[in-house]
């Protein structure tokens, strides 16, 4: 069975600080990897995805993630966060068989102005 | 708005009552998924459809939970004889084959 671990449950940063959120998954086969964001009061939105190809993936709002297959990791990064990045971030994985997603527990990010 | 639509947004029910939630996916999407999210956790997969066929339902939490997608368009999720532990956010998502899922805003269920 697939599982996803997000190491940080809560992160507090000041504006302009750099961000890295950890995500590790366990699954032996080919996977697709995703980061979703949930802003306060809003629905889950896709930040970025990795299906194949270049392991460094760029998403919306200046976010990027790097797939390191040997480490089963897909960490999310942003060089300089803004107050508007305050949200909960979810890492997720699926395989091509059914597309159902397995989510991590989420990381709640607070950016102080 | 042509995104995934869920109704109602909030539902308060007494323990033992039945509830039904509706999801309208993005129109060209043939896959539809139901997830449950409890406080402080990531969404948990429940079931999914490809068109009108329910291809995975072993993750439904108990036999009190059922879902339908009779014409391959909208879907309903029913919970019979609700319990307090059923209180959660119920999320619907849709996708095309082998693409990312788009989520609705969810239905928040409170069982009192």
Short mmCIF file of N, CA and C in Angstrom, two decimals, chain A residues 34 36 38 42-44 46 49 51 90 96-101 103-105, chain B residues 31 33 35 37 40-43 45 48 56 91 98-101 103-105:
data_model
loop_
_atom_site.label_atom_id
_atom_site.label_comp_id
_atom_site.label_asym_id
_atom_site.label_seq_id
_atom_site.Cartn_x
_atom_site.Cartn_y
_atom_site.Cartn_z
N UNK A 34 2.30 14.90 -6.51
CA UNK A 34 1.55 16.16 -6.54
C UNK A 34 1.78 16.93 -5.24
N UNK A 36 -0.62 19.84 -3.45
CA UNK A 36 -1.84 20.62 -3.44
C UNK A 36 -1.75 21.65 -2.30
N UNK A 38 -4.18 24.38 0.11
CA UNK A 38 -5.53 24.76 0.54
C UNK A 38 -5.43 26.06 1.30
N UNK A 42 -10.83 27.83 1.28
CA UNK A 42 -10.92 27.50 -0.13
C UNK A 42 -10.70 26.00 -0.35
N UNK A 43 -10.95 25.58 -1.60
CA UNK A 43 -10.79 24.17 -1.91
C UNK A 43 -9.34 23.84 -2.23
N UNK A 44 -9.02 22.57 -2.25
CA UNK A 44 -7.70 22.11 -2.63
C UNK A 44 -7.40 22.52 -4.06
N UNK A 46 -4.23 22.52 -7.16
CA UNK A 46 -2.97 21.93 -7.55
C UNK A 46 -1.88 23.00 -7.65
N UNK A 49 2.85 19.19 -10.29
CA UNK A 49 2.74 17.74 -10.45
C UNK A 49 3.97 17.21 -11.15
N UNK A 51 4.84 13.76 -13.42
CA UNK A 51 4.44 12.49 -14.02
C UNK A 51 5.66 11.75 -14.56
N UNK A 90 -0.38 19.97 0.98
CA UNK A 90 -0.51 18.52 1.00
C UNK A 90 0.29 17.90 -0.14
N UNK A 96 -0.64 4.91 -11.95
CA UNK A 96 -1.48 5.08 -13.14
C UNK A 96 -2.70 4.19 -13.15
N UNK A 97 -2.75 3.24 -12.21
CA UNK A 97 -3.82 2.25 -12.28
C UNK A 97 -5.18 2.86 -12.02
N UNK A 98 -5.27 3.66 -11.00
CA UNK A 98 -6.61 4.15 -10.65
C UNK A 98 -6.70 5.63 -10.42
N UNK A 99 -5.60 6.28 -10.35
CA UNK A 99 -5.57 7.71 -10.11
C UNK A 99 -6.00 8.15 -8.74
N UNK A 100 -6.45 7.23 -7.87
CA UNK A 100 -6.82 7.69 -6.54
C UNK A 100 -5.56 8.14 -5.83
N UNK A 101 -5.68 9.24 -5.11
CA UNK A 101 -4.55 9.86 -4.46
C UNK A 101 -4.41 9.38 -3.02
N UNK A 103 -2.73 10.90 0.29
CA UNK A 103 -2.24 12.19 0.76
C UNK A 103 -1.39 12.02 2.01
N UNK A 104 -0.46 12.94 2.18
CA UNK A 104 0.19 13.09 3.47
C UNK A 104 -0.72 13.84 4.43
N UNK A 105 -0.25 13.98 5.65
CA UNK A 105 -1.06 14.61 6.67
C UNK A 105 -1.16 16.13 6.57
N UNK B 31 -13.71 10.60 -14.70
CA UNK B 31 -13.44 9.99 -13.39
C UNK B 31 -13.92 10.92 -12.27
N UNK B 33 -14.18 11.08 -7.89
CA UNK B 33 -13.65 10.50 -6.66
C UNK B 33 -14.34 11.12 -5.45
N UNK B 35 -13.56 11.63 -1.28
CA UNK B 35 -12.57 11.58 -0.21
C UNK B 35 -13.23 12.09 1.07
N UNK B 37 -12.07 14.05 4.76
CA UNK B 37 -10.98 14.74 5.44
C UNK B 37 -11.43 15.10 6.84
N UNK B 40 -7.04 18.13 10.78
CA UNK B 40 -5.63 17.87 10.99
C UNK B 40 -5.07 16.73 10.16
N UNK B 41 -5.88 16.19 9.26
CA UNK B 41 -5.43 15.07 8.44
C UNK B 41 -5.55 15.42 6.96
N UNK B 42 -4.83 14.68 6.15
CA UNK B 42 -5.01 14.81 4.72
C UNK B 42 -6.25 14.06 4.26
N UNK B 43 -6.74 14.37 3.07
CA UNK B 43 -7.90 13.64 2.56
C UNK B 43 -7.63 12.15 2.45
N UNK B 45 -9.00 8.62 0.68
CA UNK B 45 -9.78 8.13 -0.45
C UNK B 45 -10.89 7.19 0.00
N UNK B 48 -14.21 5.60 -6.18
CA UNK B 48 -14.18 6.36 -7.41
C UNK B 48 -14.94 5.66 -8.52
N UNK B 56 -13.76 1.16 -7.60
CA UNK B 56 -13.10 0.86 -6.34
C UNK B 56 -14.02 1.31 -5.22
N UNK B 91 -15.09 15.37 0.43
CA UNK B 91 -14.60 16.04 -0.77
C UNK B 91 -14.88 15.20 -2.00
N UNK B 98 -5.73 9.64 -16.23
CA UNK B 98 -4.30 9.88 -16.01
C UNK B 98 -3.91 11.34 -16.02
N UNK B 99 -4.75 12.18 -15.46
CA UNK B 99 -4.40 13.58 -15.26
C UNK B 99 -4.71 13.95 -13.81
N UNK B 100 -4.36 15.17 -13.45
CA UNK B 100 -4.56 15.56 -12.06
C UNK B 100 -6.04 15.72 -11.73
N UNK B 101 -6.33 15.59 -10.45
CA UNK B 101 -7.70 15.72 -9.96
C UNK B 101 -7.97 17.16 -9.56
N UNK B 103 -10.58 19.43 -7.25
CA UNK B 103 -11.42 19.22 -6.08
C UNK B 103 -12.52 20.26 -5.96
N UNK B 104 -13.63 19.84 -5.39
CA UNK B 104 -14.68 20.76 -5.00
C UNK B 104 -14.40 21.34 -3.62
N UNK B 105 -15.31 22.18 -3.16
CA UNK B 105 -15.12 22.85 -1.88
C UNK B 105 -15.52 21.98 -0.70
#
